[in-house]
Coordinates of C-alpha atoms and ligand atoms in Angstrom, one line a residue:
X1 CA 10.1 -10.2 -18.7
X2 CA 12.9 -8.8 -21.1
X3 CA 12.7 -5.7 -23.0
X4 CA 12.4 -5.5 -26.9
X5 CA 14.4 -2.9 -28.2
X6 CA 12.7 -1.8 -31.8
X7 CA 16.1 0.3 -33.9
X8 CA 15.0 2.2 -36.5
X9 CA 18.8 3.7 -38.2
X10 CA 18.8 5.7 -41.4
X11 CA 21.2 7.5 -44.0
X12 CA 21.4 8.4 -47.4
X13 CA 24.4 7.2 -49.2
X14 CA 23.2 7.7 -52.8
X15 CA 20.6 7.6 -55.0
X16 CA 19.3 7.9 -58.6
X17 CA 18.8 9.6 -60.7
X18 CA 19.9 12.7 -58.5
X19 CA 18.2 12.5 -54.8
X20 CA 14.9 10.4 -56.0
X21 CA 15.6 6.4 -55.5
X22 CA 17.7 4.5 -53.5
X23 CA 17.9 1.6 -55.8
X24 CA 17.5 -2.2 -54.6
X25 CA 21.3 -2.9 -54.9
X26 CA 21.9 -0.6 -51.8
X27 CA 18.7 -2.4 -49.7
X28 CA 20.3 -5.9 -50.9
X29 CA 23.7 -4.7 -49.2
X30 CA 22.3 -4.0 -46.0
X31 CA 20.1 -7.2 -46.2
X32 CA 23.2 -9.0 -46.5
X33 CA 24.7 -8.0 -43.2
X34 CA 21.4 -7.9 -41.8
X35 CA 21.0 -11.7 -42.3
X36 CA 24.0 -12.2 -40.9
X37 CA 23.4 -10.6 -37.7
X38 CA 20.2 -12.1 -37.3
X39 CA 22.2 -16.0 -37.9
X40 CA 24.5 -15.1 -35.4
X41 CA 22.0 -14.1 -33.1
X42 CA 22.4 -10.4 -33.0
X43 CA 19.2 -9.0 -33.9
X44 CA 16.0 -10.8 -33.8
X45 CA 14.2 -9.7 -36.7
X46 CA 14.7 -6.8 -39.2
X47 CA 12.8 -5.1 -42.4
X48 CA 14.7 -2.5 -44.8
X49 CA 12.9 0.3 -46.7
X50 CA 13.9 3.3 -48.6
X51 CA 11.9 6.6 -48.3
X52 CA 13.5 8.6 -51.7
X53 CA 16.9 8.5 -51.2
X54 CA 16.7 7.4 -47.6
X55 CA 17.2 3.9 -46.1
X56 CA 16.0 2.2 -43.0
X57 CA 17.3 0.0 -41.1
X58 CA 14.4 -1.6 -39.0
X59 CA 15.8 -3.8 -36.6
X60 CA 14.3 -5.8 -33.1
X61 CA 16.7 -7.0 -31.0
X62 CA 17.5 -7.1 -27.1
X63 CA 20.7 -5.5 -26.6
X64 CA 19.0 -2.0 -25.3
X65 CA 18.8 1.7 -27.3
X66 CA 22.1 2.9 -28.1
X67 CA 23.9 -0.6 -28.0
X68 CA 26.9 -0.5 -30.2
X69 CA 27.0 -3.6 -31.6
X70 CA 23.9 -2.3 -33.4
X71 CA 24.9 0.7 -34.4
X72 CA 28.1 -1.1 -35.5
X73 CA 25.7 -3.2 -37.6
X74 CA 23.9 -0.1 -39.1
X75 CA 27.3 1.5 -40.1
X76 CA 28.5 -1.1 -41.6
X77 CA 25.4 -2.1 -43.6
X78 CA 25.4 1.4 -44.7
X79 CA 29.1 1.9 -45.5
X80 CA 28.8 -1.3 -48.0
X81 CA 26.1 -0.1 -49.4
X82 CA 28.1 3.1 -49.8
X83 CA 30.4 1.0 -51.6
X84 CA 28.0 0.1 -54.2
X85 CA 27.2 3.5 -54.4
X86 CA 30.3 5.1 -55.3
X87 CA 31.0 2.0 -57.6
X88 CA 28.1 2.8 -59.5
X89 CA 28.6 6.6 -59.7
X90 CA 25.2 7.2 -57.9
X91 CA 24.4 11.0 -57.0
X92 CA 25.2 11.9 -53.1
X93 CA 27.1 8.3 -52.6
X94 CA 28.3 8.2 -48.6
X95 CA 26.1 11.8 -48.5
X96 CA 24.9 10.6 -45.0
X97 CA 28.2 8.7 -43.6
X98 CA 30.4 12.2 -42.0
X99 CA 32.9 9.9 -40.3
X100 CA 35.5 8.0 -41.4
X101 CA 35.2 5.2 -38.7
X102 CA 33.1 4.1 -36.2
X103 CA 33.5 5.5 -32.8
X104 CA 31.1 3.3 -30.4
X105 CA 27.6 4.7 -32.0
X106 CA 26.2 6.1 -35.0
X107 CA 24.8 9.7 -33.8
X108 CA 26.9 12.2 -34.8
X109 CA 28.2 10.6 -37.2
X110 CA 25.4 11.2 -40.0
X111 CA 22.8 8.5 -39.6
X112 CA 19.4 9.4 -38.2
X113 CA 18.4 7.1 -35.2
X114 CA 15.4 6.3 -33.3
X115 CA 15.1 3.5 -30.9
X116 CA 12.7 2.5 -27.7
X117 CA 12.8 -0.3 -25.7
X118 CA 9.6 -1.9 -24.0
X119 CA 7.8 -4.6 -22.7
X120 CA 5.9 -6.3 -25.4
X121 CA 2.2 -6.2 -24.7
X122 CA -0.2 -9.1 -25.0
X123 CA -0.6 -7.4 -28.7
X124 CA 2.8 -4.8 -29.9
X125 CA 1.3 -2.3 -32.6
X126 CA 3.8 0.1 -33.7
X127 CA 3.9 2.3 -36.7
X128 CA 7.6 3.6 -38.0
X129 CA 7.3 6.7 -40.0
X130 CA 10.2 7.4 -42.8
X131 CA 10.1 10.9 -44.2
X132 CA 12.1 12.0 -47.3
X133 CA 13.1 15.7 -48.1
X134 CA 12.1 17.3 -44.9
X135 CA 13.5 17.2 -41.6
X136 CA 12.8 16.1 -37.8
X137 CA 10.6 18.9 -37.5
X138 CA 7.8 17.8 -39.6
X139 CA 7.0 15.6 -37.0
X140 CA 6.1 18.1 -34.2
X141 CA 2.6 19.4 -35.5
X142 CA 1.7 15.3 -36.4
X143 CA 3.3 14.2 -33.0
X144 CA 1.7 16.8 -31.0
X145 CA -1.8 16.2 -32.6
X146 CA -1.8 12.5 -31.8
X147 CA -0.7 12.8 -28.3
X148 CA -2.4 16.5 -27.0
X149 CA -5.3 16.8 -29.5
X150 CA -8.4 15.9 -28.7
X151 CA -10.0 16.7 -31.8
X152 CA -7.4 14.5 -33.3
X153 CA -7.2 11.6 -30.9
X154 CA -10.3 10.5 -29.0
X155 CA -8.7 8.8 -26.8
X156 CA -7.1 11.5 -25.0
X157 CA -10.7 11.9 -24.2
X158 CA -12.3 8.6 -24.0
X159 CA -9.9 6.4 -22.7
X160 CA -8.8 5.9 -19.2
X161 CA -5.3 5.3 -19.4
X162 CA -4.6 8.1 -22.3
X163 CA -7.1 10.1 -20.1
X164 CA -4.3 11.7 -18.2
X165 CA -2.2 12.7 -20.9
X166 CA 1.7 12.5 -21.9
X167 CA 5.2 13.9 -21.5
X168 CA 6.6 15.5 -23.8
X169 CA 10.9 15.3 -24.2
X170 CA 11.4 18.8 -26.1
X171 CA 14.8 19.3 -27.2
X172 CA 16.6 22.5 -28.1
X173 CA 19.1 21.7 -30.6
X174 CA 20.8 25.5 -30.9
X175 CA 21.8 25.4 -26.9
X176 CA 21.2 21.2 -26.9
X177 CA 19.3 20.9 -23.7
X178 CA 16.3 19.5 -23.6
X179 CA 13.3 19.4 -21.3
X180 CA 10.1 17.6 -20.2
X181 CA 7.1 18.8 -20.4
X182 CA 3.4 17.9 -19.2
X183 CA 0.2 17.8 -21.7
X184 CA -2.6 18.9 -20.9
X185 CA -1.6 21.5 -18.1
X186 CA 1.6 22.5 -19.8
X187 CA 0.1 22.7 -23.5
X188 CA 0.8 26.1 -24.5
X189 CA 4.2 26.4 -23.0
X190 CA 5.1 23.0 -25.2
X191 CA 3.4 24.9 -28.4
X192 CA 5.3 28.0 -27.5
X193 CA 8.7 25.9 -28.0
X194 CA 7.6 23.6 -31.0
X195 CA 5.8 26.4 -33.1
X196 CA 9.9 27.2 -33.5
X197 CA 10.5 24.1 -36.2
X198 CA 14.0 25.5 -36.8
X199 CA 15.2 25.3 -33.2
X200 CA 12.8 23.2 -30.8
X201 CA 12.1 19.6 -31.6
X202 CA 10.3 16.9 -30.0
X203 CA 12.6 13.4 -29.6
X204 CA 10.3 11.4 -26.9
X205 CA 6.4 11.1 -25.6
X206 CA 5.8 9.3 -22.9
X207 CA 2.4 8.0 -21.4
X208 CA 1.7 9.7 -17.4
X209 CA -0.1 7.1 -16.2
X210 CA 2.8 4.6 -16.1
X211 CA 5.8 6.5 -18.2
X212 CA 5.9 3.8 -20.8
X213 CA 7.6 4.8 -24.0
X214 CA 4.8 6.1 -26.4
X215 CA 7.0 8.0 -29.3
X216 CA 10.7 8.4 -30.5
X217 CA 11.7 10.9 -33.3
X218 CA 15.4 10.7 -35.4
X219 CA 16.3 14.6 -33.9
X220 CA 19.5 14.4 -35.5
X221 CA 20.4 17.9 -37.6
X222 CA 23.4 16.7 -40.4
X223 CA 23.4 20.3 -41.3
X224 CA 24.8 21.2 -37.6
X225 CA 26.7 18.2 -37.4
X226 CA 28.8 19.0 -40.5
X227 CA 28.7 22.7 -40.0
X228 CA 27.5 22.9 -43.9
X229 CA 25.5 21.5 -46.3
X230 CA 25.0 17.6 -46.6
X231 CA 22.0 17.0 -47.4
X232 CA 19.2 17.1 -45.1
X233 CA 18.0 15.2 -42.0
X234 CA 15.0 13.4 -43.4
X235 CA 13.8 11.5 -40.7
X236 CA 12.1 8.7 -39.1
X237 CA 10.1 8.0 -36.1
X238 CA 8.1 5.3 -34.0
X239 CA 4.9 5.6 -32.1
X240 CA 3.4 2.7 -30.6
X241 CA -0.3 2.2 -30.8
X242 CA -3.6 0.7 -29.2
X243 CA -4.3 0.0 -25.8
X244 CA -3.6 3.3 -23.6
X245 CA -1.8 4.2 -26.2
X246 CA -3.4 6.5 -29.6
X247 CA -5.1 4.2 -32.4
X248 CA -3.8 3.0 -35.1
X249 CA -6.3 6.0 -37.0
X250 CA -5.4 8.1 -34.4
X251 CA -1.6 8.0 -34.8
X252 CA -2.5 8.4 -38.6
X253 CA -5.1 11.3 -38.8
X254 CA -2.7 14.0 -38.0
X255 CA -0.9 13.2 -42.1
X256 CA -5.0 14.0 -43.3
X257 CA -3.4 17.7 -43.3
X258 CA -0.7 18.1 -45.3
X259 CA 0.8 20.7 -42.9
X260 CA 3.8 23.1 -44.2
X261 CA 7.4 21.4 -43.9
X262 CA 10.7 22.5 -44.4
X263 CA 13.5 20.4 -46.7
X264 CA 12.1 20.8 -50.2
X265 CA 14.7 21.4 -52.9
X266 CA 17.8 22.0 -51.8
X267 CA 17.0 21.6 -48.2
X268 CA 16.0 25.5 -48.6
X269 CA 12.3 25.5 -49.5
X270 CA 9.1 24.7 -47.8
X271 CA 6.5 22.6 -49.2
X272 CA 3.7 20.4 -48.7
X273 CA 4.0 16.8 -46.4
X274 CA 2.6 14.6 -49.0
X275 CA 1.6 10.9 -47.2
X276 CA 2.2 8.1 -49.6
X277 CA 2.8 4.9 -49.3
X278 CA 6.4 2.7 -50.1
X279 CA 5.7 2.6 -53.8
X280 CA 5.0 6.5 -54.1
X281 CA 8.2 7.4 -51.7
X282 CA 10.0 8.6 -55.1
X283 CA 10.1 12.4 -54.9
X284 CA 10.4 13.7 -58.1
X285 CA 8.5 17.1 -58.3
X286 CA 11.6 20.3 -57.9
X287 CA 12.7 17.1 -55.9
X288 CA 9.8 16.6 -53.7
X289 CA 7.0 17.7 -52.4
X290 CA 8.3 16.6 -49.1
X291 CA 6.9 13.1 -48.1
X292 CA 6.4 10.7 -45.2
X293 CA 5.8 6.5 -45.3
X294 CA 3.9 5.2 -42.4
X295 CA 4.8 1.3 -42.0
X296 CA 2.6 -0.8 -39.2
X297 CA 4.0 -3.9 -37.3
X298 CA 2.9 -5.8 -34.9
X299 CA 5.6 -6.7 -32.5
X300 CA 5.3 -10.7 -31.5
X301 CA 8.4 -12.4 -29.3
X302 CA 10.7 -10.0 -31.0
X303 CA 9.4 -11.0 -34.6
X304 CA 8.2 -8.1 -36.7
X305 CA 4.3 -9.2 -38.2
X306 CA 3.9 -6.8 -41.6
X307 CA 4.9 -4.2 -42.8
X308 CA 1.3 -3.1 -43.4
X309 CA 1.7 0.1 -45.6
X310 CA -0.4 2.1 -43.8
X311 CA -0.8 5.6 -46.2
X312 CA -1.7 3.1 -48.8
X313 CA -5.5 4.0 -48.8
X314 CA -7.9 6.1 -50.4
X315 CA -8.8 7.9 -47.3
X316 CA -5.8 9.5 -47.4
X317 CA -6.4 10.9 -51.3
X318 CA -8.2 13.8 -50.2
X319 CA -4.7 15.0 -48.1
X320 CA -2.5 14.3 -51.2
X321 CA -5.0 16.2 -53.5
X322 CA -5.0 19.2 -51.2
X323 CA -0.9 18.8 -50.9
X324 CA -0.4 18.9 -54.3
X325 CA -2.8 21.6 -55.1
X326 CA -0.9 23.6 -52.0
X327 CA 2.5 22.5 -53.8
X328 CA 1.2 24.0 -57.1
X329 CA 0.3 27.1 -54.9
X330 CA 3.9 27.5 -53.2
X331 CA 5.7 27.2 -56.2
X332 CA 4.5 30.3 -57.9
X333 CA 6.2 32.3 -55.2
X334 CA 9.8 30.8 -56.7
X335 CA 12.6 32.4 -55.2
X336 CA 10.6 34.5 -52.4
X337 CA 9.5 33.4 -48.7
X338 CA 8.0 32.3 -47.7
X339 CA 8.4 28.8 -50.0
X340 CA 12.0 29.7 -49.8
X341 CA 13.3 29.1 -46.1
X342 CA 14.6 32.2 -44.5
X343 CA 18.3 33.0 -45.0
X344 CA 19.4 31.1 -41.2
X345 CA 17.8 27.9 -42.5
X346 CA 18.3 27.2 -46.4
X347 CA 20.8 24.7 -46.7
X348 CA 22.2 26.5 -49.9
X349 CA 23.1 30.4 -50.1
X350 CA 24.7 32.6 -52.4
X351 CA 24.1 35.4 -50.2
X352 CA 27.4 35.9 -48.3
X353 CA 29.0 35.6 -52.2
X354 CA 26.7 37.9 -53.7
X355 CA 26.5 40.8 -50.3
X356 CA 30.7 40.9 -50.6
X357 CA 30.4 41.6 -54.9
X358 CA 28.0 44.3 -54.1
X359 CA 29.8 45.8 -51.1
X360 CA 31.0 48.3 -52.5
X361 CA 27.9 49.7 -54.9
X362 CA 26.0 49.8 -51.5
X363 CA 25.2 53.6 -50.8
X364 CA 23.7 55.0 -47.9
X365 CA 20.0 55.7 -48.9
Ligands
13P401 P1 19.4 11.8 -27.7 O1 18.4 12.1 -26.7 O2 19.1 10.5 -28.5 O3 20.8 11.8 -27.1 O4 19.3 12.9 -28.8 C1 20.3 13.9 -29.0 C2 20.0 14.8 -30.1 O5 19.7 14.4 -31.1 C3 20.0 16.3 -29.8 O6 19.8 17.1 -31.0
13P402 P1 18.1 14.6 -49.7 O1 18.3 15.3 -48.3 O2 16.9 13.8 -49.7 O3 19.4 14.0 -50.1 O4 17.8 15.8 -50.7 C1 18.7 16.7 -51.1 C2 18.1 17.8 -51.9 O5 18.4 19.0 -51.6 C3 17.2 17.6 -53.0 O6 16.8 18.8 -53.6
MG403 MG1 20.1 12.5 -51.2
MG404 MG1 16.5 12.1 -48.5

């Protein structure tokens, strides 16, 4: 049977007013390619979103992860919705697009990426997550839970072929190596490397009974690709779901904690992961708090049945409630840590400036 690849490709190139909205022009640009490619046969099927000032390209086709006809596609969708942008004066216009031209595939070169390719199953239920300011490492706590908690997924307990747990692709992106490693007999040497959100990330999960493809994470840091600030690497991810694999609740009760996150304001504060759904992806609070969309499909010959907007449900109020009453909490501490990121992470500093004024007036105490 052939594979499926699902291609989930992101970037901001502008938004308004400042980083809230990318506004429907820049979704109708990259629809307009889009249809194209499906015509001539490229892609089979494709949905576009925004998280904040983040869009996504979500894309089924069968040309395999990293094909570069797709990425092509992506960077081109992107670069004429760029266009628009910088035609309209919108804030941040080409913020995500580092590269001038296209050079076989779109990491790298600013856009965040994650892709899997599988064998549809009698029924395909995926959910793509789209975060907006925060970055890839938002997803380890949430990731981690669904796949390694048992008090989070039941499954892990109850169900035979989750029973004997996953795999876990950790990668470090100061040294970029990466490395696999085995849940449950391996769980606290993976915490021990993801409990460091600034330098360990997870990028794939994989199911140990028969290695199928269970997760993908966007692990792509624009702040070390451009060697300074660009904005931030808000990210996306897929997880598939049912059968062997964690429920659809399962994969979603992790975001009933609105766990700490870095990428508020500036890309130098931490906040809050508010879950909300499409309509409430519009960050406008000292430019956040930091937020994630989870979208659910159903995969069917290639053909993409939804979106179902899946954080679009009172069950989840409880988590925004708490969020915003820890968001309310965080802010009070304005300029100090730990709501400010530490001076290796913020993606804005005036420290180097402000240390060589004072040079001199330093005294020996
Ligand atoms: P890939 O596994 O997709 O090559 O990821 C590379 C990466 O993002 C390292 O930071
Ligand atoms: P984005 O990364 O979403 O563009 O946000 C930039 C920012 O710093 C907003 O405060
Ligand atoms: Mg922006
Ligand atoms: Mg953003």
């Amino acid at each position: 049977m052939t594979k499926v690849t699902l291609s989930i490709i992101k970037a901001d190139v502008g938004s308004y007013p400042g980083h809230v909205e990318a506004p429907p022009e820049l979704i109708e640009a990259c629809e307009k390619r889009l249809r194209g490619a499906l015509e001539n046969g490229l892609i089979n099927d494709f949905y576009i979103t925004r998280c904040g000032d983040d869009l996504e390209l979500i894309m089924t086709h069968y040309n395999g992860v990293d094909s570069k006809e797709i990425h092509k596609l992506a960077w081109d969708s992107f670069n004429d919705a760029a266009k628009i942008a910088k035609k309209a004066k919108l804030y941040g216009a080409g913020q995500d697009l580092l590269k001038n031209a296209f050079s076989g595939n779109v990491r790298g070169m600013g856009p965040g990426v994650a892709e899997m390719e599988f064998e549809e199953r009698p029924a395909e239920s995926v959910v793509v997550f789209a975060a907006d300011k925060t970055d890839p490492a938002a997803f380890s706590l949430p990731i981690y839970r669904m796949f390694s908690d048992p008090f989070s997924s039941a499954g892990l307990v109850i169900d035979k072929k989750m029973h004997q747990g996953f795999t876990f692709e950790v990668h470090d992106i100061k040294d970029h190596k990466k490395i696999l490693l085995n849940t449950p007999e391996e769980t606290y040497d993976l915490l021990a490397l993801i409990g460091n959100t600034a330098r360990y990330l997870i990028k794939r999960v994989y199911r140990r009974s028969d290695n199928e493809i269970a997760a993908v994470i966007s692990t792509e840091k624009l702040s070390r690709i451009a060697g300074k600030y660009v904005g931030k690497d808000d990210p996306v991810a897929v997880v598939r779901g049912q059968s062997g694999f964690p429920a659809i609740g399962e994969i979603l009760e992790p975001f009933a904690f609105p766990h700490i996150v870095a990428g508020w304001m500036r890309g130098s504060h931490r906040g809050p992961l508010l879950p909300v759904s499409e309509m409430d992806a519009r960050p406008t609070r000292f430019d956040g708090p930091p937020r994630m969309m989870a979208l659910g499909f159903n995969i069917s010959d290639g053909v993409l049945i939804g979106p179902k907007d899946l954080f679009d449900d009172i069950s989840f109020d409880n988590a925004r409630r708490k969020a915003l009453d820890i968001a309310d909490y965080l802010r009070r501490h304005g300029p100090f840590e730990p709501h400010r990121l530490s001076e290796e992470e913020m993606e804005y500093t005036t420290l180097p400036e402000v240390l060589k004024k004072l040079e001199k007036r330093f005294k020996k105490e």
